[in-house]
Coordinates of C-alpha atoms and ligand atoms in Angstrom, one line a residue:
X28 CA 9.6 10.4 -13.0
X29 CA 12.1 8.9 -15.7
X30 CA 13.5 7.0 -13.0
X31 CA 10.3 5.8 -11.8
X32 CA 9.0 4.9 -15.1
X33 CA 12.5 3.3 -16.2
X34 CA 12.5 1.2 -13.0
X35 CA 9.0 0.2 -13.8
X36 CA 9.8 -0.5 -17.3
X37 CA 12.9 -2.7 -16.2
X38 CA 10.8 -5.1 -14.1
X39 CA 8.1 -5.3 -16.2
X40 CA 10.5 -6.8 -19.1
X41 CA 11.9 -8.8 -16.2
X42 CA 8.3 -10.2 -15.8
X43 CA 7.5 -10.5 -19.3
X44 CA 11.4 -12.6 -19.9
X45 CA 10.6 -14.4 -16.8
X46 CA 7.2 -15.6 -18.3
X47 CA 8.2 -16.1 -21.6
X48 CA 10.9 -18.7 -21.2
X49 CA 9.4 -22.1 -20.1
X50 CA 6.6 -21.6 -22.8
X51 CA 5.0 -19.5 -24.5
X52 CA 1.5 -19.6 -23.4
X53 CA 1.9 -16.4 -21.1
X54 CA 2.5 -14.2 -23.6
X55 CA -0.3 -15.1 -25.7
X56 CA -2.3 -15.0 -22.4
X57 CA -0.8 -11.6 -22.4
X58 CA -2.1 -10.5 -25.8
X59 CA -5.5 -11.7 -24.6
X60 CA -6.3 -8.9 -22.9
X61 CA -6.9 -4.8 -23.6
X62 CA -6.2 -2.6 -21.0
X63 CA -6.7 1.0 -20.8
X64 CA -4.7 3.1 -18.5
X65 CA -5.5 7.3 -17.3
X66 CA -3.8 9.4 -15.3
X67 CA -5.7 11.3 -12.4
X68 CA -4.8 14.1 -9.9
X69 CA -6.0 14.0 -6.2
X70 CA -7.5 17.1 -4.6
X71 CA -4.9 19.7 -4.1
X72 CA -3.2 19.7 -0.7
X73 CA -0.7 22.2 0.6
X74 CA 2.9 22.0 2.8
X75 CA 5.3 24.2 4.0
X76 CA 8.0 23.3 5.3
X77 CA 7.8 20.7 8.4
X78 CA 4.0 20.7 7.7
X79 CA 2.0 17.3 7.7
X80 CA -0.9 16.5 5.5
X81 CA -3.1 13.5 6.3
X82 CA -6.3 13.9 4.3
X83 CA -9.6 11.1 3.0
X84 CA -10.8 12.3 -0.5
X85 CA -13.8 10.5 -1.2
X86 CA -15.5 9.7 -4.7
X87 CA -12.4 10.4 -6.5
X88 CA -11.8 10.0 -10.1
X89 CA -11.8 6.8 -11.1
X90 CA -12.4 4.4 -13.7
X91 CA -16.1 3.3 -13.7
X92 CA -18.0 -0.1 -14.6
X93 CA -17.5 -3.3 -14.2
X94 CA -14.0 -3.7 -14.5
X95 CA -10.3 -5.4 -14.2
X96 CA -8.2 -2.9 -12.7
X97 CA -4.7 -4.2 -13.9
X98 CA -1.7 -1.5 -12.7
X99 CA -2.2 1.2 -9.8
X100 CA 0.9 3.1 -9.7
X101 CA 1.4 7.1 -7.7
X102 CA 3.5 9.9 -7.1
X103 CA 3.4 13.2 -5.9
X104 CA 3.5 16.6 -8.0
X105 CA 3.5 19.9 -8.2
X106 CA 1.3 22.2 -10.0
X107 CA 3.6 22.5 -12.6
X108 CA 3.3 18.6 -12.7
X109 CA 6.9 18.2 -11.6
X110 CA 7.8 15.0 -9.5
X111 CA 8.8 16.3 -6.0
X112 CA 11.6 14.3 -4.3
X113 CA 11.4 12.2 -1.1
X114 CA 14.0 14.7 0.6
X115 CA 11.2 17.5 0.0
X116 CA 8.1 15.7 0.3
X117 CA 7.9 12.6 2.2
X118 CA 4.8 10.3 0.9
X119 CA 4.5 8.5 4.0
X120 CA 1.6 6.6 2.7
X121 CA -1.5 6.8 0.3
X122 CA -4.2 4.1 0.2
X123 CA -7.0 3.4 -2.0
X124 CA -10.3 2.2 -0.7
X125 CA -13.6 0.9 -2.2
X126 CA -17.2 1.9 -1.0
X127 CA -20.8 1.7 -2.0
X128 CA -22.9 4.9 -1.5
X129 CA -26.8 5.6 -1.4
X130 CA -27.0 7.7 -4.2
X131 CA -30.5 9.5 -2.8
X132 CA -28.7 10.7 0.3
X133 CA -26.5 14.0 -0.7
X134 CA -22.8 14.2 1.3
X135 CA -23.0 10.9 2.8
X136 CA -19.1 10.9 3.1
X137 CA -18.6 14.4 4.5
X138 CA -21.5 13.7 7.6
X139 CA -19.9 11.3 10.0
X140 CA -23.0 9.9 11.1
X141 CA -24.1 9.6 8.0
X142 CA -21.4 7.9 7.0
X143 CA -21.5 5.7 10.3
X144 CA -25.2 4.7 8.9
X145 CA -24.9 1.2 6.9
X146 CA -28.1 2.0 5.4
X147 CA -26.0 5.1 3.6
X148 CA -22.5 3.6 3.3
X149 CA -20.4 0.3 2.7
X150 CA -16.9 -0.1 2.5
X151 CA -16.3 -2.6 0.3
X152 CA -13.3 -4.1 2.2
X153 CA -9.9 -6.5 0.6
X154 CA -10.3 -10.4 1.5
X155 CA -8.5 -10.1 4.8
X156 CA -7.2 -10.5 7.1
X157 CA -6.8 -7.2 9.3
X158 CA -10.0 -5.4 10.1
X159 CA -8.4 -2.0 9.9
X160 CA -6.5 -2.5 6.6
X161 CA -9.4 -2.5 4.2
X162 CA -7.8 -0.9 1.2
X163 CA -7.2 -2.0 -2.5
X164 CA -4.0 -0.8 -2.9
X165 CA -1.5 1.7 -0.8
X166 CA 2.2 1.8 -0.7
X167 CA 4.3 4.5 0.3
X168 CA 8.1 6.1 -0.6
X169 CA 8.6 2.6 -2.5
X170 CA 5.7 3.9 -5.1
X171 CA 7.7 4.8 -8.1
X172 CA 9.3 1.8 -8.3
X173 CA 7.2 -0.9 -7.2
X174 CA 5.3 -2.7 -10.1
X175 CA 1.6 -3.3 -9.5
X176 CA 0.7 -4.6 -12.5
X177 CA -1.3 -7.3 -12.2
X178 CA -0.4 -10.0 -14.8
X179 CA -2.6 -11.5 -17.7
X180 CA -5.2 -13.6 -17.9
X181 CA -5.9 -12.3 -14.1
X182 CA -7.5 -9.0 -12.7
X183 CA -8.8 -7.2 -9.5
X184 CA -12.5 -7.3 -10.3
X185 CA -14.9 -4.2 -9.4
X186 CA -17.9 -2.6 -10.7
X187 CA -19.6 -5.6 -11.0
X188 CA -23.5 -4.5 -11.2
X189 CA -24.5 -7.8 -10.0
X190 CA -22.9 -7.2 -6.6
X191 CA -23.7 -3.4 -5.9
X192 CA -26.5 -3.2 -3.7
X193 CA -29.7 -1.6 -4.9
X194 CA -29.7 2.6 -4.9
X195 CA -25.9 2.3 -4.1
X196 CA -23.2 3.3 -6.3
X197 CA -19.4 2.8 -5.9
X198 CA -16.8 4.8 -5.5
X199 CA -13.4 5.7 -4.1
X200 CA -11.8 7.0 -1.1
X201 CA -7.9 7.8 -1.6
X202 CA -6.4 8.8 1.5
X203 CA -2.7 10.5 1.2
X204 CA -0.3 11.1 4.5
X205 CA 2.8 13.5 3.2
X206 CA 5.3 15.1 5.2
X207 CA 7.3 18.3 4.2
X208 CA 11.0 17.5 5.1
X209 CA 12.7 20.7 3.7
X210 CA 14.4 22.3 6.4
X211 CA 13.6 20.1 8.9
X212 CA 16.4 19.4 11.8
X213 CA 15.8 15.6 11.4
X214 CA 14.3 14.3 8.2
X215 CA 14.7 11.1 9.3
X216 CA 12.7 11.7 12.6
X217 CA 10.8 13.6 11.0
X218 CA 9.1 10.6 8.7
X219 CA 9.1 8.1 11.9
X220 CA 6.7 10.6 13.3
X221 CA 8.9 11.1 16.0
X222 CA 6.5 12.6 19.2
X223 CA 10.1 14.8 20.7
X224 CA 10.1 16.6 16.9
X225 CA 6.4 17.4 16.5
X226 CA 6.1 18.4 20.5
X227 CA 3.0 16.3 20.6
X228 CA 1.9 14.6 24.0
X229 CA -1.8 14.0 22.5
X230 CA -3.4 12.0 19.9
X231 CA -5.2 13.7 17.5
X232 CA -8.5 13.6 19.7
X233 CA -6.4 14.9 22.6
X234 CA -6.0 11.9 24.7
X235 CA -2.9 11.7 26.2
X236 CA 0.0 9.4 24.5
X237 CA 1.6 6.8 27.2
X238 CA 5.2 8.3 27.9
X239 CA 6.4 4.9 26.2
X240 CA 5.3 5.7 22.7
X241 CA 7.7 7.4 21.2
X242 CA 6.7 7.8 17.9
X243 CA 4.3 6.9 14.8
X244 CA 0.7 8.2 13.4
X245 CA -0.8 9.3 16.5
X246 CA 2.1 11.9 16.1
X247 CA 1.8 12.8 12.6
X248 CA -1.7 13.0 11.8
X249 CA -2.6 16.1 9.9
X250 CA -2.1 19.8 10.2
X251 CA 1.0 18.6 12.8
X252 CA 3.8 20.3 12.2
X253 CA 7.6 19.0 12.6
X254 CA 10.8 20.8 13.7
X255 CA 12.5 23.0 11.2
X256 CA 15.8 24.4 11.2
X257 CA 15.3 28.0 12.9
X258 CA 15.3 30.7 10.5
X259 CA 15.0 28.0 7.3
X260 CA 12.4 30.0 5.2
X261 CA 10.9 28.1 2.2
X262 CA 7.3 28.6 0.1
X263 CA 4.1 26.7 1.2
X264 CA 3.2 24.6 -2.3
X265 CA 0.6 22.9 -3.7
X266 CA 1.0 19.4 -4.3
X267 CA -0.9 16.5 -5.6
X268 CA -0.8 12.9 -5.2
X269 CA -1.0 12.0 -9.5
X270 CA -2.0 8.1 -10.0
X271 CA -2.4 6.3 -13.1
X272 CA -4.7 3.4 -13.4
X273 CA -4.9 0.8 -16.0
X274 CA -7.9 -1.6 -15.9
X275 CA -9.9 -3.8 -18.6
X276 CA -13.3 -3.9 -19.2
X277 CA -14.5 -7.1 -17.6
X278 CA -14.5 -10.5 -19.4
X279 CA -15.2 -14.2 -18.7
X280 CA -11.7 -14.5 -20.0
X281 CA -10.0 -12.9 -17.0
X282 CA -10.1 -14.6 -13.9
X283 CA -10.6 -12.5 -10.5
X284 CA -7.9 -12.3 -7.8
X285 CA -8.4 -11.8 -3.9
X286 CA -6.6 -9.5 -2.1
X287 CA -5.0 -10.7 1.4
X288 CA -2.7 -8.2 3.3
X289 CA -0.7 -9.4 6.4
X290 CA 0.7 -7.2 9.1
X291 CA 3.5 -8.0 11.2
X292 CA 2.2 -6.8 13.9
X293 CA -0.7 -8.9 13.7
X294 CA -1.3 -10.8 17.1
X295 CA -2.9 -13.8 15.3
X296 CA -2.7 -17.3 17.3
X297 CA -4.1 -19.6 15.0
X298 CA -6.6 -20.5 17.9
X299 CA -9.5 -18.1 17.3
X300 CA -9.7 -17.6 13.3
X301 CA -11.7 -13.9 14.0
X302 CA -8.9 -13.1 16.4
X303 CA -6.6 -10.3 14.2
X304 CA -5.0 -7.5 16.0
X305 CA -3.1 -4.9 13.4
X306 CA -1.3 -2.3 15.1
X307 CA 0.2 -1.6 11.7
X308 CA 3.0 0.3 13.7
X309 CA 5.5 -0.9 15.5
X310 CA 9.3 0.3 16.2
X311 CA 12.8 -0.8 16.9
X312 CA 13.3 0.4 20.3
X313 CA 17.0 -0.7 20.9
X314 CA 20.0 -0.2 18.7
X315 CA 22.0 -3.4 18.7
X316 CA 25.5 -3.2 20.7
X317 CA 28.3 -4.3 17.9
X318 CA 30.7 -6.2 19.7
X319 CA 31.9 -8.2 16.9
X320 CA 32.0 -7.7 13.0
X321 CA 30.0 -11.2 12.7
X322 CA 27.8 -9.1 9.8
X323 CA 23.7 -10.0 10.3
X324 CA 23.9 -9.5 13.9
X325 CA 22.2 -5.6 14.0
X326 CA 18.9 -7.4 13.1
X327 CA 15.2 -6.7 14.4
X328 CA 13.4 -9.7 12.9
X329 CA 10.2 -10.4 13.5
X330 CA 7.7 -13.3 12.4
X331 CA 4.0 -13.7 13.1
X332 CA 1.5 -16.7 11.7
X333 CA -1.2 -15.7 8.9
X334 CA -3.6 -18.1 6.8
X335 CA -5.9 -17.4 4.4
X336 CA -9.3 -18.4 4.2
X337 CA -9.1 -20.8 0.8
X338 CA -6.4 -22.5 -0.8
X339 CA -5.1 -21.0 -4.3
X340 CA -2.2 -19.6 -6.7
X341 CA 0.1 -16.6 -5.3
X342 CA 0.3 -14.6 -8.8
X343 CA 1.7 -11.6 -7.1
X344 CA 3.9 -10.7 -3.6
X345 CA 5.2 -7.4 -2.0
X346 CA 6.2 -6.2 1.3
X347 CA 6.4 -2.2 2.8
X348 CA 8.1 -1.1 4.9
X349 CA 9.6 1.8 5.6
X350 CA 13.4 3.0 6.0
X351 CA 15.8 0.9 7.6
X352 CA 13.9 -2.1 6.5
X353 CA 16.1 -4.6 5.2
X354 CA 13.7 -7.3 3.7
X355 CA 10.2 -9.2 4.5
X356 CA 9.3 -12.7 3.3
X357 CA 6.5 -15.3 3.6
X358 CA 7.2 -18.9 4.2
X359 CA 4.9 -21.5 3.5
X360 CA 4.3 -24.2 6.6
X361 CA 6.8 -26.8 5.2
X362 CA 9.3 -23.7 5.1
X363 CA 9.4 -23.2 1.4
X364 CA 9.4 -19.4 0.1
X365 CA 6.3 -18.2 -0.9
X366 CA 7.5 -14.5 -1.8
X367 CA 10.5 -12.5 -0.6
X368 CA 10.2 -8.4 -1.2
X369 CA 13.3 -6.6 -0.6
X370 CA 13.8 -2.8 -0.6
X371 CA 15.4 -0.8 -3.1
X372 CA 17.2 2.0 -1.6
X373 CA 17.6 5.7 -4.0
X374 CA 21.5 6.3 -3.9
X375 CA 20.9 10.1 -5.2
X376 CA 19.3 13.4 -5.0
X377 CA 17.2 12.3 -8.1
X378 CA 13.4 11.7 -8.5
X379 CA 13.3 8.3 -7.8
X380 CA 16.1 7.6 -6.6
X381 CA 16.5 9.3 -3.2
X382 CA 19.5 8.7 -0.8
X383 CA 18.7 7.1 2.4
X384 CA 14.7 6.2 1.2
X385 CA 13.0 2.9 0.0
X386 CA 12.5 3.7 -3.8
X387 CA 11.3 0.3 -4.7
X388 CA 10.8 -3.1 -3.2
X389 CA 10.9 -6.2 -5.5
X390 CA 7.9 -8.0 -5.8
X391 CA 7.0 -11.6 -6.9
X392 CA 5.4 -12.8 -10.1
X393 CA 5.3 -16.6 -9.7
X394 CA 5.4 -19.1 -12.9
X395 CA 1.5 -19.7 -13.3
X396 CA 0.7 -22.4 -10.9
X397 CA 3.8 -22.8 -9.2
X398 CA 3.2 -21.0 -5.6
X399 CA 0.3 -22.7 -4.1
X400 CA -1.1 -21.8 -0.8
X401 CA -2.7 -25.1 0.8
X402 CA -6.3 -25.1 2.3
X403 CA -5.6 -24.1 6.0
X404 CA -2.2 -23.8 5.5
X405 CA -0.2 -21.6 8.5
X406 CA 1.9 -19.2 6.3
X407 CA 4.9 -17.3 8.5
X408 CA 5.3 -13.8 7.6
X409 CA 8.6 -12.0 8.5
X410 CA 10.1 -8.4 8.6
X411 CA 13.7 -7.7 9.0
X412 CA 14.9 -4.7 10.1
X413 CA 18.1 -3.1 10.6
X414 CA 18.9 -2.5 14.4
X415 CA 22.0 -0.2 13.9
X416 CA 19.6 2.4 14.6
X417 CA 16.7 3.0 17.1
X418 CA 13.6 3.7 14.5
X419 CA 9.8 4.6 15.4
X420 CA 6.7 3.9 13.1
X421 CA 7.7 1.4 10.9
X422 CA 5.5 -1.1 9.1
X423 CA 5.7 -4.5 7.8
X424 CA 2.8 -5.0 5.8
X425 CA 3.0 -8.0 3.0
X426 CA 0.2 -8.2 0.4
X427 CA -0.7 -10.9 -2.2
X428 CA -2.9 -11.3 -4.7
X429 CA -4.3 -15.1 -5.2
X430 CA -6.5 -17.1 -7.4
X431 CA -8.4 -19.5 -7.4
X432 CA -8.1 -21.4 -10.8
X433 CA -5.3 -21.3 -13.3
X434 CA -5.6 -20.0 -16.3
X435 CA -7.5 -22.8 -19.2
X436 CA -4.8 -22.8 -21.6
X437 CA -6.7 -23.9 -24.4
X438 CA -9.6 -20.7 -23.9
X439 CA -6.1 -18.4 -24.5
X440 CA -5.1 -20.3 -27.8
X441 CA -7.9 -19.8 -29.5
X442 CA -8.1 -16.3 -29.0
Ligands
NAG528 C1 -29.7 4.9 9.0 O1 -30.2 5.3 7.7 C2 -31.5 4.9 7.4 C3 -31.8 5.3 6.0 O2 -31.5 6.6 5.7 C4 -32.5 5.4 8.5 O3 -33.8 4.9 8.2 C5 -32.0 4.9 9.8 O4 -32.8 5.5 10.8 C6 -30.6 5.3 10.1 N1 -30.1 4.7 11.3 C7 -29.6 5.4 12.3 C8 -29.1 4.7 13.5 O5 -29.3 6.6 12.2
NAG529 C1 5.2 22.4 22.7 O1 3.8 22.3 23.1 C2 3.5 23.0 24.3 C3 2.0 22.8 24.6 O2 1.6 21.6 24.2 C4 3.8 24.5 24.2 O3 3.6 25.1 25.4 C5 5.3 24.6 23.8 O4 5.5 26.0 23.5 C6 5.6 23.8 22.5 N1 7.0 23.9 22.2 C7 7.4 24.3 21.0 C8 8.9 24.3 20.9 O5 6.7 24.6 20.1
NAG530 C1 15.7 -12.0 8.1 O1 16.8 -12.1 9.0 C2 17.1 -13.5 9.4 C3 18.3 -13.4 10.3 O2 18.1 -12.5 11.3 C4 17.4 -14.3 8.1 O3 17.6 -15.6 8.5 C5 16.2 -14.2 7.1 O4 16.6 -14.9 5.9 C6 15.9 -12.8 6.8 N1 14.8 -12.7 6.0 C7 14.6 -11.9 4.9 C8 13.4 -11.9 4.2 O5 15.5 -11.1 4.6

């Protein structure tokens, strides 16, 4: 936790010396706006060791109204409240999504058809550009030290009354995936969802896996349980995902971000704009033969094309990925570097900083105005990997936040 919050803390004055040298408009921008932050717990969940949780908990707590939501920041505790290490509890991912809900239909999220009814439930999805990657926010190991916050005089607008259909409300889904790694005869395996350790051969709805996939989700998903140590004996716990939000109320003086969130894996040709294909998963199924000490030769790279709908100002950039990820970068069509997120590995046992884990990854917060993404611009989005080792299940997701407009400076300086 003190790690998590002193990593946090560190970037942030990063971001606020960063923005407070060429002038000194930001920061007054910064005063602008009031933010209030609260700390929530998810519904209890409970591992033991090896055991895999992979759970939706709908209408969670949240902050209501028409709002900015400004910071989005996770961990996992105990009961007790203690932060759990990586080593003992893996967070293999948590994602928060949006929804609107007919409020004269009881249990609309627990009745799948129901639920499958548009006339009962909308998810209110991000701005693009995967179908199956509709959520807000969601990061995994890096949580505790990746900054979210979403700087002044911009926000991630929701709530807005205007937009929430008639007899719907909105709420929240949070789904958290954690794996129990405490005795476990591979922990490393054991997070790449590797098929061997959990002795599955069928997906969660019991079709059969192709003998080529050798790992990811469709081997993790909930109640699965991977291989321990034999005689390792350790208490089932019960665990929380704990998330703090900070948001504003909503104001004409903060201007509204989109949400965009590229996957590697995206199959995306540029020819057919409706055309996405997000496997989210995808492995490195060879290590690399060192013949030479040359360094970056034991490299999986991979790049894939991505645009965005509109044209407008990148105010904030990061990558996931998972262990054994060595960086991730967009590039804008004339080459120039739009963001570059690298991970932070832990070099401990400590809370936040966990050996052989992504901790962190750095993120971008541009000078206002100075990343533009062009109207129909073809971005390239790549993941490096490191090939030393064979790895299943990893991700390279990038998301950004853009605007539209800049910020007026002379609304700020009369505020
Ligand atoms: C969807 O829900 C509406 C309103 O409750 C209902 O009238 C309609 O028949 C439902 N459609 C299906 C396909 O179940
Ligand atoms: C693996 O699963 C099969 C059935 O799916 C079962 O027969 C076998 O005992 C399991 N092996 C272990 C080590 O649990
Ligand atoms: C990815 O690796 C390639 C070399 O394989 C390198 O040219 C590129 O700069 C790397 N990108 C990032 C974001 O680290």
């Amino acid at each position: 936790m003190a790690h998590g919050f002193g990593g946090w803390l560190l970037s942030f004055s990063i971001l606020v010396l960063a923005l407070s040298i060429p002038c000194s408009l930001s920061l007054r921008i910064k005063s602008g706006i009031k933010t209030r932050s609260a700390v929530f717990l998810s519904p209890e969940f409970e591992l033991g060791p090896g055991s895999v949780e992979n759970r939706n908990y709908y209408n969670i707590d949240f902050p209501r109204g028409h709002i900015a939501i400004k910071r989005f920041d996770a961990e996992v505790v105990d009961e007790a409240g203690r932060p759990i290490p990586l080593h003992e509890t893996y967070l293999h991912h948590w994602v928060v999504m949006r929804y609107y809900v007919r409020k004269d239909v009881p249990n609309v999220e627990y009745d799948a058809s129901l639920k499958n009814n548009q006339s009962n439930f909308v998810r209110v999805r991000n701005n693009g550009v995967c179908k199956n990657l509709g959520q807000y926010y969601g990061l995994g190991s890096e949580t505790r030290k990746t900054p979210t916050y979403v700087p002044d005089p911009y926000g991630i607008e929701v709530g807005n009354p205007a937009q929430v259909p008639d007899g719907f409300e909105e709420r929240w889904m949070l789904n958290v995936h954690a794996i129990d790694t405490r005795g476990a005869v591979d922990k490393l395996g054991c997070t790449e969802c590797r098929c061997d350790l959990y002795n599955i051969t069928k997906d969660e709805y019991g079709r059969p896996l192709t003998s080529d996939y050798r790992g990811g989700l469709l081997c993790c998903y909930d109640h699965t349980q991977c291989k321990v140590t034999e005689g390792f004996q350790s208490a089932r716990r019960s665990l929380y995902l704990k998330y703090t939000v900070e948001w504003a109320d909503w104001s004409d003086s903060i201007l509204p971000v989109q949400i965009y969130i590229f996957d590697i894996t995206d199959t995306w040709t540029g020819l057919d704009s409706d055309e996405h294909h997000c496997k989210v998963e995808y492995e490195v199924a060879e290590a690399c033969k060192v013949t030479s000490v040359t360094g970056n030769e034991c490299v999986d790279t991979r790049r894939n094309r991505v645009r965005i709908p509109t044209e407008g100002y990148v105010i904030y950039g990061v990558a996931h990925q998972h262990t054994g990820g060595i960086g991730a970068a967009l590039y804008g069509e004339d080459g120039r570097v739009i963001c570059s997120s690298i991970p932070i590995y832990g070099k401990g046992e400590e809370v936040g900083d966990e050996a052989g884990y992504i901790v962190g990854m750095t993120t971008c917060y541009p000078q206002a105005g100075s990343v533009k993404i062009l109207d129909g611009e073809t971005l390239v989005h790549e993941s490096n990997y490191s090939s030393t080792q064979t790895h299943t299940g990893i991700m390279g997701l990038f998301y950004i936040l853009v605007a539209d407009k800049l910020p007026n400076p002379t609304l700020f300086m009369h505020s």
